[in-house]
Amino acid sequence: MPTICENTMQHLDVTFACFNNRVKFVNAAKKHSSKLASWGFSNAEPFLIAGPCSAESEEQILQTAHKIKAEGKTSVFRAGAWKPRTRPGSFEGIGTVALEWLSRAKAETGLPMATEVANAWHVEEVLKHGIDMIWIGARTTVNPFYVQEIANALKGVDIPVLVKNPLHPELGLWLGAIERFDAVGIKKLAAIHRGFYTTKPSPFRNEPHWDLSFELRAHLPELPILCDPSHIAGNRGLLQQVAQTAMDINLDGLMIETHVTPDKALSDAKQQITPTALSTLIDGLIIKQEEALEESVQKKLDDLRLVIDQLDHELIKSLSKRFEHVEEIGAIKLEDQITIFQIKRWFEMMNNRKEFGAKHNLEAEFIHELFSIIHKYSVKKQTEIVRKDAF
Ligand code: PEP
Ligand code: MN
């Protein structure tokens, strides 16, 4: 399963952004037909869900929906009726009345409507009001009881369900929620990558951890994965870059918070954009194809990959030799009653590898993560040797 470290991916964001500024592909070929195409919504490229974070007033919903419709890029309109807010006292949504505004927006614009549900009663209300698509929010995905309750309420209902990633980077919870909907027979299922809570300093509101999308894809290759750049970025300035990264890693669509007067929004004001800005963002995206179109390009890729395959085999052989020596050291440590972990050696090893890596153009963070894993498994191996002897 591919695991790419978060820091590397964060740098990739920047790299992608720089790259895209320098190189504009002329007539970039369209992406492979989206897995979402069979869901029966209009077939924009990329598949786009847009609308305000929250439904605030009938006027706000209707104006935003009409403007979004006029821009012609959006397949589904979104607005939250119930807002799961971290602290009480913030705007917690209008509730059921908002669903009536959405029905009216749908009747006037023809746009299908999506909203968030967080319990079985929300599901009932949403179905009564003819909502076309629902999503499970990050704060709900973390709770298997709620997810199961919602899934049970959806038994026998043919409505598309989009499952946002849980707040923290745990693939199991995300997969688990998707499996619960699959188990009750939901056929139109997709995931939304909205980033993950982090305590580390980050330019993002929610750390992308793109590697989790790769892992999700490795587990469920047929599942469409959309990206929610709004909740990853947390501010307008980063939206384009995050949306482009999502396209570059071949995600299947976008959900972008869009509001007629974003600065006046009652929730998530900093990350919302106007329908016009949404169009500019979408027009600025470079949609790439999954495979090379020209044989000569494919040949170049194949040749380079062959070299990489060989290098990786060499790497594995080196690692295998390294572990043989680790085992020998383990035996000596056992015999001489020496602790397995020695902090002085650890620092020496890390610093030396970082210096050596720098001479070979490898980032210190990359070396740190790589050798942390190698060292972790070395310690594990030696622990096994010591334990074997103990029992
Ligand atoms: C939202 O989409 O407005 C929302 C609350 O998102 P999340 O669950 O990703 O925080
Ligand atoms: Mn929001």
GROMACS .gro file of C-alpha atoms and ligand atoms in nm:
model
  402
    1MET     CA    1   0.000   0.000   0.000
    2PRO     CA    2   0.154   0.337  -0.091
    3THR     CA    3   0.248   0.552   0.204
    4ILE     CA    4   0.383   0.894   0.128
    5CYS     CA    5   0.483   1.110   0.420
    6GLU     CA    6   0.273   1.412   0.491
    7ASN     CA    7   0.559   1.657   0.476
    8THR     CA    8   0.670   1.534   0.140
    9MET     CA    9   0.317   1.574   0.013
   10GLN     CA   10   0.295   1.922   0.157
   11HIS     CA   11   0.603   2.012  -0.041
   12LEU     CA   12   0.444   1.852  -0.342
   13ASP     CA   13   0.162   2.103  -0.307
   14VAL     CA   14   0.406   2.383  -0.349
   15THR     CA   15   0.590   2.204  -0.625
   16PHE     CA   16   0.267   2.146  -0.814
   17ALA     CA   17   0.179   2.512  -0.775
   18CYS     CA   18   0.515   2.632  -0.908
   19PHE     CA   19   0.508   2.378  -1.188
   20ASN     CA   20   0.163   2.484  -1.294
   21ASN     CA   21   0.264   2.846  -1.310
   22ARG     CA   22   0.552   2.767  -1.540
   23VAL     CA   23   0.394   2.512  -1.769
   24LYS     CA   24   0.055   2.549  -1.926
   25PHE     CA   25  -0.049   2.248  -2.125
   26VAL     CA   26  -0.216   2.346  -2.445
   27ASN     CA   27  -0.545   2.164  -2.488
   28ALA     CA   28  -0.472   1.926  -2.203
   29ALA     CA   29  -0.664   1.609  -2.276
   30LYS     CA   30  -0.973   1.546  -2.065
   31LYS     CA   31  -0.946   1.314  -1.774
   32HIS     CA   32  -1.071   0.957  -1.802
   33SER     CA   33  -1.448   0.950  -1.769
   34SER     CA   34  -1.532   1.000  -1.406
   35LYS     CA   35  -1.667   0.715  -1.199
   36LEU     CA   36  -1.940   0.956  -1.099
   37ALA     CA   37  -2.069   0.982  -1.454
   38SER     CA   38  -2.318   0.699  -1.400
   39TRP     CA   39  -2.485   0.876  -1.107
   40GLY     CA   40  -2.706   1.075  -1.341
   41PHE     CA   41  -2.592   1.427  -1.251
   42SER     CA   42  -2.476   1.670  -1.518
   43ASN     CA   43  -2.138   1.565  -1.642
   44ALA     CA   44  -1.909   1.858  -1.576
   45GLU     CA   45  -1.532   1.816  -1.566
   46PRO     CA   46  -1.440   1.819  -1.285
   47PHE     CA   47  -1.753   1.698  -1.110
   48LEU     CA   48  -1.835   1.995  -0.888
   49ILE     CA   49  -2.052   2.041  -0.581
   50ALA     CA   50  -2.076   2.405  -0.475
   51GLY     CA   51  -2.283   2.621  -0.244
   52PRO     CA   52  -2.255   2.790   0.092
   53CYS     CA   53  -2.122   2.632   0.407
   54SER     CA   54  -2.457   2.699   0.576
   55ALA     CA   55  -2.805   2.784   0.461
   56GLU     CA   56  -2.858   3.123   0.630
   57SER     CA   57  -3.165   3.275   0.468
   58GLU     CA   58  -3.396   3.199   0.178
   59GLU     CA   59  -3.257   3.498  -0.008
   60GLN     CA   60  -2.896   3.385   0.038
   61ILE     CA   61  -2.979   3.032  -0.085
   62LEU     CA   62  -3.177   3.147  -0.388
   63GLN     CA   63  -2.929   3.415  -0.493
   64THR     CA   64  -2.631   3.183  -0.454
   65ALA     CA   65  -2.806   2.898  -0.637
   66HIS     CA   66  -2.908   3.122  -0.930
   67LYS     CA   67  -2.556   3.264  -0.966
   68ILE     CA   68  -2.398   2.919  -0.943
   69LYS     CA   69  -2.641   2.788  -1.203
   70ALA     CA   70  -2.565   3.081  -1.432
   71GLU     CA   71  -2.192   3.006  -1.416
   72GLY     CA   72  -2.276   2.659  -1.552
   73LYS     CA   73  -1.997   2.459  -1.389
   74THR     CA   74  -2.170   2.299  -1.092
   75SER     CA   75  -2.343   1.961  -1.092
   76VAL     CA   76  -2.490   1.972  -0.739
   77PHE     CA   77  -2.571   2.259  -0.502
   78ARG     CA   78  -2.470   2.218  -0.138
   79ALA     CA   79  -2.575   2.396   0.183
   80GLY     CA   80  -2.565   2.283   0.544
   81ALA     CA   81  -2.898   2.293   0.729
   82TRP     CA   82  -2.756   2.160   1.057
   83LYS     CA   83  -2.406   2.278   1.137
   84PRO     CA   84  -2.191   2.073   1.369
   85ARG     CA   85  -1.995   2.351   1.538
   86THR     CA   86  -1.703   2.287   1.766
   87ARG     CA   87  -1.828   2.528   2.036
   88PRO     CA   88  -2.188   2.610   2.132
   89GLY     CA   89  -2.299   2.962   2.063
   90SER     CA   90  -2.170   2.970   1.705
   91PHE     CA   91  -2.427   2.960   1.425
   92GLU     CA   92  -2.564   2.606   1.439
   93GLY     CA   93  -2.776   2.614   1.126
   94ILE     CA   94  -3.138   2.688   1.052
   95GLY     CA   95  -3.259   2.327   1.055
   96THR     CA   96  -3.557   2.189   0.866
   97VAL     CA   97  -3.674   2.526   0.731
   98ALA     CA   98  -3.352   2.542   0.529
   99LEU     CA   99  -3.461   2.226   0.348
  100GLU     CA  100  -3.767   2.413   0.221
  101TRP     CA  101  -3.537   2.683   0.078
  102LEU     CA  102  -3.330   2.412  -0.089
  103SER     CA  103  -3.645   2.260  -0.244
  104ARG     CA  104  -3.734   2.601  -0.381
  105ALA     CA  105  -3.379   2.658  -0.512
  106LYS     CA  106  -3.402   2.320  -0.685
  107ALA     CA  107  -3.741   2.403  -0.839
  108GLU     CA  108  -3.613   2.741  -0.965
  109THR     CA  109  -3.267   2.640  -1.092
  110GLY     CA  110  -3.299   2.268  -1.163
  111LEU     CA  111  -2.983   2.208  -0.959
  112PRO     CA  112  -2.988   1.890  -0.747
  113MET     CA  113  -2.945   1.962  -0.376
  114ALA     CA  114  -2.703   1.818  -0.117
  115THR     CA  115  -2.691   1.866   0.258
  116GLU     CA  116  -2.523   1.715   0.564
  117VAL     CA  117  -2.697   1.466   0.791
  118ALA     CA  118  -2.573   1.378   1.137
  119ASN     CA  119  -2.851   1.156   1.275
  120ALA     CA  120  -3.149   0.943   1.174
  121TRP     CA  121  -3.397   1.227   1.220
  122HIS     CA  122  -3.199   1.445   0.977
  123VAL     CA  123  -3.227   1.159   0.727
  124GLU     CA  124  -3.607   1.153   0.766
  125GLU     CA  125  -3.631   1.526   0.717
  126VAL     CA  126  -3.402   1.526   0.416
  127LEU     CA  127  -3.595   1.245   0.245
  128LYS     CA  128  -3.927   1.423   0.309
  129HIS     CA  129  -3.791   1.732   0.136
  130GLY     CA  130  -3.662   1.554  -0.174
  131ILE     CA  131  -3.292   1.629  -0.115
  132ASP     CA  132  -3.085   1.455  -0.385
  133MET     CA  133  -2.758   1.379  -0.211
  134ILE     CA  134  -2.631   1.370   0.146
  135TRP     CA  135  -2.292   1.391   0.305
  136ILE     CA  136  -2.165   1.270   0.639
  137GLY     CA  137  -1.955   1.534   0.813
  138ALA     CA  138  -1.609   1.481   0.959
  139ARG     CA  139  -1.743   1.503   1.314
  140THR     CA  140  -1.994   1.228   1.243
  141THR     CA  141  -1.760   0.990   1.061
  142VAL     CA  142  -1.563   0.960   1.385
  143ASN     CA  143  -1.865   0.807   1.562
  144PRO     CA  144  -1.962   0.456   1.449
  145PHE     CA  145  -2.288   0.471   1.653
  146TYR     CA  146  -2.411   0.774   1.461
  147VAL     CA  147  -2.289   0.639   1.130
  148GLN     CA  148  -2.475   0.311   1.190
  149GLU     CA  149  -2.790   0.495   1.293
  150ILE     CA  150  -2.781   0.701   0.974
  151ALA     CA  151  -2.705   0.393   0.765
  152ASN     CA  152  -3.003   0.207   0.919
  153ALA     CA  153  -3.230   0.502   0.840
  154LEU     CA  154  -3.116   0.479   0.477
  155LYS     CA  155  -3.195   0.110   0.427
  156GLY     CA  156  -3.376   0.068   0.095
  157VAL     CA  157  -3.321   0.431  -0.007
  158ASP     CA  158  -3.139   0.507  -0.332
  159ILE     CA  159  -2.966   0.834  -0.248
  160PRO     CA  160  -2.599   0.917  -0.307
  161VAL     CA  161  -2.401   0.929   0.017
  162LEU     CA  162  -2.067   1.106   0.045
  163VAL     CA  163  -1.855   1.025   0.348
  164LYS     CA  164  -1.611   1.290   0.466
  165ASN     CA  165  -1.290   1.174   0.626
  166PRO     CA  166  -1.291   1.169   1.008
  167LEU     CA  167  -1.138   1.468   1.189
  168HIS     CA  168  -0.815   1.289   1.267
  169PRO     CA  169  -0.605   1.088   1.021
  170GLU     CA  170  -0.736   0.740   1.083
  171LEU     CA  171  -0.812   0.540   0.772
  172GLY     CA  172  -1.002   0.272   0.966
  173LEU     CA  173  -1.283   0.506   1.073
  174TRP     CA  174  -1.320   0.642   0.721
  175LEU     CA  175  -1.331   0.292   0.571
  176GLY     CA  176  -1.560   0.172   0.849
  177ALA     CA  177  -1.818   0.443   0.779
  178ILE     CA  178  -1.811   0.368   0.407
  179GLU     CA  179  -1.854  -0.003   0.480
  180ARG     CA  180  -2.158   0.065   0.699
  181PHE     CA  181  -2.334   0.244   0.409
  182ASP     CA  182  -2.229  -0.024   0.166
  183ALA     CA  183  -2.370  -0.290   0.399
  184VAL     CA  184  -2.719  -0.133   0.397
  185GLY     CA  185  -2.719  -0.128   0.016
  186ILE     CA  186  -2.620   0.229  -0.069
  187LYS     CA  187  -2.499   0.200  -0.428
  188LYS     CA  188  -2.393   0.559  -0.500
  189LEU     CA  189  -2.117   0.594  -0.246
  190ALA     CA  190  -1.820   0.829  -0.251
  191ALA     CA  191  -1.565   0.971  -0.010
  192ILE     CA  192  -1.475   1.333   0.047
  193HIS     CA  193  -1.120   1.422   0.143
  194ARG     CA  194  -1.150   1.736   0.361
  195GLY     CA  195  -0.818   1.722   0.544
  196PHE     CA  196  -0.731   1.634   0.903
  197TYR     CA  197  -0.698   1.816   1.231
  198THR     CA  198  -0.339   1.886   1.325
  199THR     CA  199  -0.159   2.046   1.615
  200LYS     CA  200   0.148   2.112   1.400
  201PRO     CA  201   0.193   2.457   1.248
  202SER     CA  202   0.051   2.436   0.898
  203PRO     CA  203  -0.056   2.675   0.623
  204PHE     CA  204  -0.374   2.466   0.601
  205ARG     CA  205  -0.676   2.469   0.831
  206ASN     CA  206  -0.679   2.092   0.800
  207GLU     CA  207  -0.365   1.906   0.701
  208PRO     CA  208  -0.418   1.737   0.361
  209HIS     CA  209  -0.240   1.404   0.437
  210TRP     CA  210  -0.297   1.308   0.074
  211ASP     CA  211  -0.144   0.971   0.153
  212LEU     CA  212  -0.471   0.871   0.322
  213SER     CA  213  -0.657   0.916  -0.005
  214PHE     CA  214  -0.402   0.692  -0.172
  215GLU     CA  215  -0.456   0.431   0.096
  216LEU     CA  216  -0.834   0.461   0.068
  217ARG     CA  217  -0.801   0.416  -0.309
  218ALA     CA  218  -0.577   0.113  -0.257
  219HIS     CA  219  -0.850  -0.044  -0.036
  220LEU     CA  220  -1.147   0.058  -0.251
  221PRO     CA  221  -1.024   0.123  -0.606
  222GLU     CA  222  -1.376   0.175  -0.746
  223LEU     CA  223  -1.485   0.432  -0.488
  224PRO     CA  224  -1.499   0.788  -0.622
  225ILE     CA  225  -1.307   1.032  -0.400
  226LEU     CA  226  -1.389   1.400  -0.409
  227CYS     CA  227  -1.181   1.673  -0.253
  228ASP     CA  228  -1.313   1.955  -0.036
  229PRO     CA  229  -1.045   2.221  -0.081
  230SER     CA  230  -1.245   2.470   0.130
  231HIS     CA  231  -1.203   2.281   0.457
  232ILE     CA  232  -0.843   2.183   0.377
  233ALA     CA  233  -0.738   2.539   0.290
  234GLY     CA  234  -0.945   2.731   0.543
  235ASN     CA  235  -0.876   3.048   0.345
  236ARG     CA  236  -0.936   3.167  -0.011
  237GLY     CA  237  -0.568   3.211  -0.092
  238LEU     CA  238  -0.489   2.841  -0.085
  239LEU     CA  239  -0.802   2.711  -0.257
  240GLN     CA  240  -0.670   2.705  -0.614
  241GLN     CA  241  -0.353   2.525  -0.514
  242VAL     CA  242  -0.538   2.259  -0.313
  243ALA     CA  243  -0.795   2.206  -0.589
  244GLN     CA  244  -0.515   2.167  -0.845
  245THR     CA  245  -0.335   1.915  -0.626
  246ALA     CA  246  -0.660   1.717  -0.600
  247MET     CA  247  -0.679   1.708  -0.979
  248ASP     CA  248  -0.310   1.621  -1.009
  249ILE     CA  249  -0.351   1.317  -0.785
  250ASN     CA  250  -0.654   1.213  -0.989
  251LEU     CA  251  -0.933   1.267  -0.739
  252ASP     CA  252  -1.279   1.253  -0.897
  253GLY     CA  253  -1.432   1.588  -0.818
  254LEU     CA  254  -1.452   1.889  -0.589
  255MET     CA  255  -1.681   2.032  -0.324
  256ILE     CA  256  -1.621   2.406  -0.286
  257GLU     CA  257  -1.797   2.640  -0.046
  258THR     CA  258  -1.951   2.925  -0.244
  259HIS     CA  259  -2.156   3.218  -0.115
  260VAL     CA  260  -2.302   3.534  -0.273
  261THR     CA  261  -2.145   3.748  -0.002
  262PRO     CA  262  -1.870   3.530   0.148
  263ASP     CA  263  -1.740   3.796   0.388
  264LYS     CA  264  -2.082   3.809   0.552
  265ALA     CA  265  -2.115   3.429   0.584
  266LEU     CA  266  -2.228   3.307   0.927
  267SER     CA  267  -1.986   3.013   0.916
  268ASP     CA  268  -1.650   2.956   0.747
  269ALA     CA  269  -1.643   3.308   0.598
  270LYS     CA  270  -1.269   3.308   0.529
  271GLN     CA  271  -1.278   3.005   0.304
  272GLN     CA  272  -1.589   3.081   0.097
  273ILE     CA  273  -1.576   3.239  -0.248
  274THR     CA  274  -1.828   3.403  -0.479
  275PRO     CA  275  -1.979   3.212  -0.771
  276THR     CA  276  -1.769   3.426  -1.008
  277ALA     CA  277  -1.449   3.342  -0.820
  278LEU     CA  278  -1.556   2.977  -0.831
  279SER     CA  279  -1.570   2.994  -1.211
  280THR     CA  280  -1.227   3.155  -1.227
  281LEU     CA  281  -1.091   2.881  -1.002
  282ILE     CA  282  -1.240   2.602  -1.212
  283ASP     CA  283  -1.126   2.763  -1.540
  284GLY     CA  284  -0.774   2.788  -1.398
  285LEU     CA  285  -0.751   2.418  -1.324
  286ILE     CA  286  -0.544   2.198  -1.546
  287ILE     CA  287  -0.719   1.866  -1.586
  288LYS     CA  288  -0.474   1.595  -1.675
  289GLN     CA  289  -0.526   1.254  -1.827
  290GLU     CA  290  -0.442   0.942  -1.630
  291GLU     CA  291  -0.218   0.786  -1.896
  292ALA     CA  292   0.022   0.926  -2.154
  293LEU     CA  293  -0.149   0.974  -2.490
  294GLU     CA  294   0.161   0.940  -2.706
  295GLU     CA  295   0.352   0.618  -2.738
  296SER     CA  296   0.690   0.794  -2.727
  297VAL     CA  297   0.599   0.957  -2.395
  298GLN     CA  298   0.477   0.625  -2.256
  299LYS     CA  299   0.804   0.464  -2.366
  300LYS     CA  300   1.008   0.729  -2.183
  301LEU     CA  301   0.801   0.670  -1.869
  302ASP     CA  302   0.837   0.293  -1.899
  303ASP     CA  303   1.216   0.319  -1.940
  304LEU     CA  304   1.253   0.546  -1.638
  305ARG     CA  305   1.027   0.322  -1.431
  306LEU     CA  306   1.242   0.026  -1.520
  307VAL     CA  307   1.544   0.207  -1.377
  308ILE     CA  308   1.343   0.293  -1.066
  309ASP     CA  309   1.235  -0.071  -1.028
  310GLN     CA  310   1.599  -0.178  -1.037
  311LEU     CA  311   1.705   0.088  -0.788
  312ASP     CA  312   1.425  -0.015  -0.553
  313HIS     CA  313   1.538  -0.376  -0.571
  314GLU     CA  314   1.890  -0.263  -0.479
  315LEU     CA  315   1.740  -0.066  -0.190
  316ILE     CA  316   1.555  -0.375  -0.065
  317LYS     CA  317   1.869  -0.586  -0.091
  318SER     CA  318   2.063  -0.323   0.110
  319LEU     CA  319   1.790  -0.313   0.372
  320SER     CA  320   1.791  -0.689   0.398
  321LYS     CA  321   2.168  -0.686   0.458
  322ARG     CA  322   2.122  -0.407   0.710
  323PHE     CA  323   1.874  -0.621   0.905
  324GLU     CA  324   2.116  -0.914   0.909
  325HIS     CA  325   2.365  -0.689   1.087
  326VAL     CA  326   2.091  -0.556   1.314
  327GLU     CA  327   2.027  -0.916   1.421
  328GLU     CA  328   2.396  -0.974   1.492
  329ILE     CA  329   2.403  -0.660   1.704
  330GLY     CA  330   2.086  -0.782   1.880
  331ALA     CA  331   2.263  -1.106   1.976
  332ILE     CA  332   2.558  -0.912   2.119
  333LYS     CA  333   2.326  -0.682   2.315
  334LEU     CA  334   2.151  -0.986   2.458
  335GLU     CA  335   2.471  -1.155   2.557
  336ASP     CA  336   2.625  -0.848   2.717
  337GLN     CA  337   2.299  -0.727   2.875
  338ILE     CA  338   2.302  -0.399   2.681
  339THR     CA  339   1.978  -0.203   2.628
  340ILE     CA  340   1.828  -0.227   2.282
  341PHE     CA  341   1.762   0.143   2.244
  342GLN     CA  342   2.046   0.389   2.296
  343ILE     CA  343   1.957   0.752   2.251
  344LYS     CA  344   2.317   0.861   2.182
  345ARG     CA  345   2.346   0.618   1.892
  346TRP     CA  346   2.005   0.724   1.764
  347PHE     CA  347   2.106   1.092   1.745
  348GLU     CA  348   2.440   1.005   1.588
  349MET     CA  349   2.273   0.787   1.328
  350MET     CA  350   2.004   1.045   1.243
  351ASN     CA  351   2.245   1.338   1.218
  352ASN     CA  352   2.490   1.142   1.010
  353ARG     CA  353   2.216   1.025   0.770
  354LYS     CA  354   2.077   1.378   0.737
  355GLU     CA  355   2.420   1.521   0.656
  356PHE     CA  356   2.488   1.245   0.406
  357GLY     CA  357   2.138   1.288   0.261
  358ALA     CA  358   2.188   1.664   0.221
  359LYS     CA  359   2.499   1.597   0.013
  360HIS     CA  360   2.279   1.387  -0.214
  361ASN     CA  361   1.995   1.640  -0.240
  362LEU     CA  362   1.761   1.461   0.000
  363GLU     CA  363   1.550   1.664   0.241
  364ALA     CA  364   1.624   1.631   0.610
  365GLU     CA  365   1.254   1.563   0.685
  366PHE     CA  366   1.245   1.281   0.437
  367ILE     CA  367   1.560   1.125   0.581
  368HIS     CA  368   1.419   1.166   0.931
  369GLU     CA  369   1.095   0.985   0.849
  370LEU     CA  370   1.268   0.715   0.649
  371PHE     CA  371   1.523   0.632   0.917
  372SER     CA  372   1.264   0.657   1.194
  373ILE     CA  373   1.082   0.369   1.026
  374ILE     CA  374   1.401   0.173   0.958
  375HIS     CA  375   1.514   0.223   1.316
  376LYS     CA  376   1.172   0.135   1.456
  377TYR     CA  377   1.181  -0.202   1.280
  378SER     CA  378   1.543  -0.258   1.381
  379VAL     CA  379   1.444  -0.212   1.745
  380LYS     CA  380   1.147  -0.444   1.688
  381LYS     CA  381   1.375  -0.711   1.544
  382GLN     CA  382   1.618  -0.686   1.836
  383THR     CA  383   1.331  -0.692   2.086
  384GLU     CA  384   1.213  -1.018   1.929
  385ILE     CA  385   1.564  -1.165   1.968
  386VAL     CA  386   1.580  -1.064   2.335
  387ARG     CA  387   1.225  -1.185   2.408
  388LYS     CA  388   1.279  -1.519   2.240
  389ASP     CA  389   1.554  -1.582   2.481
  390ALA     CA  390   1.346  -1.465   2.778
  391PHE     CA  391   1.061  -1.716   2.723
  392PEP     C1  392  -1.916   2.144   0.583
  392PEP     O1  393  -1.900   2.084   0.478
  392PEP     O2  394  -1.965   2.256   0.593
  392PEP     C2  395  -1.862   2.082   0.706
  392PEP     C3  396  -1.912   2.107   0.827
  392PEP     O3  397  -1.759   2.008   0.679
  392PEP     P1  398  -1.668   1.911   0.771
  392PEP     O4  399  -1.757   1.805   0.820
  392PEP     O5  400  -1.571   1.866   0.667
  392PEP     O6  401  -1.607   1.996   0.878
  393MN      MN  402  -1.802   2.473   0.621
   0.00000   0.00000   0.00000
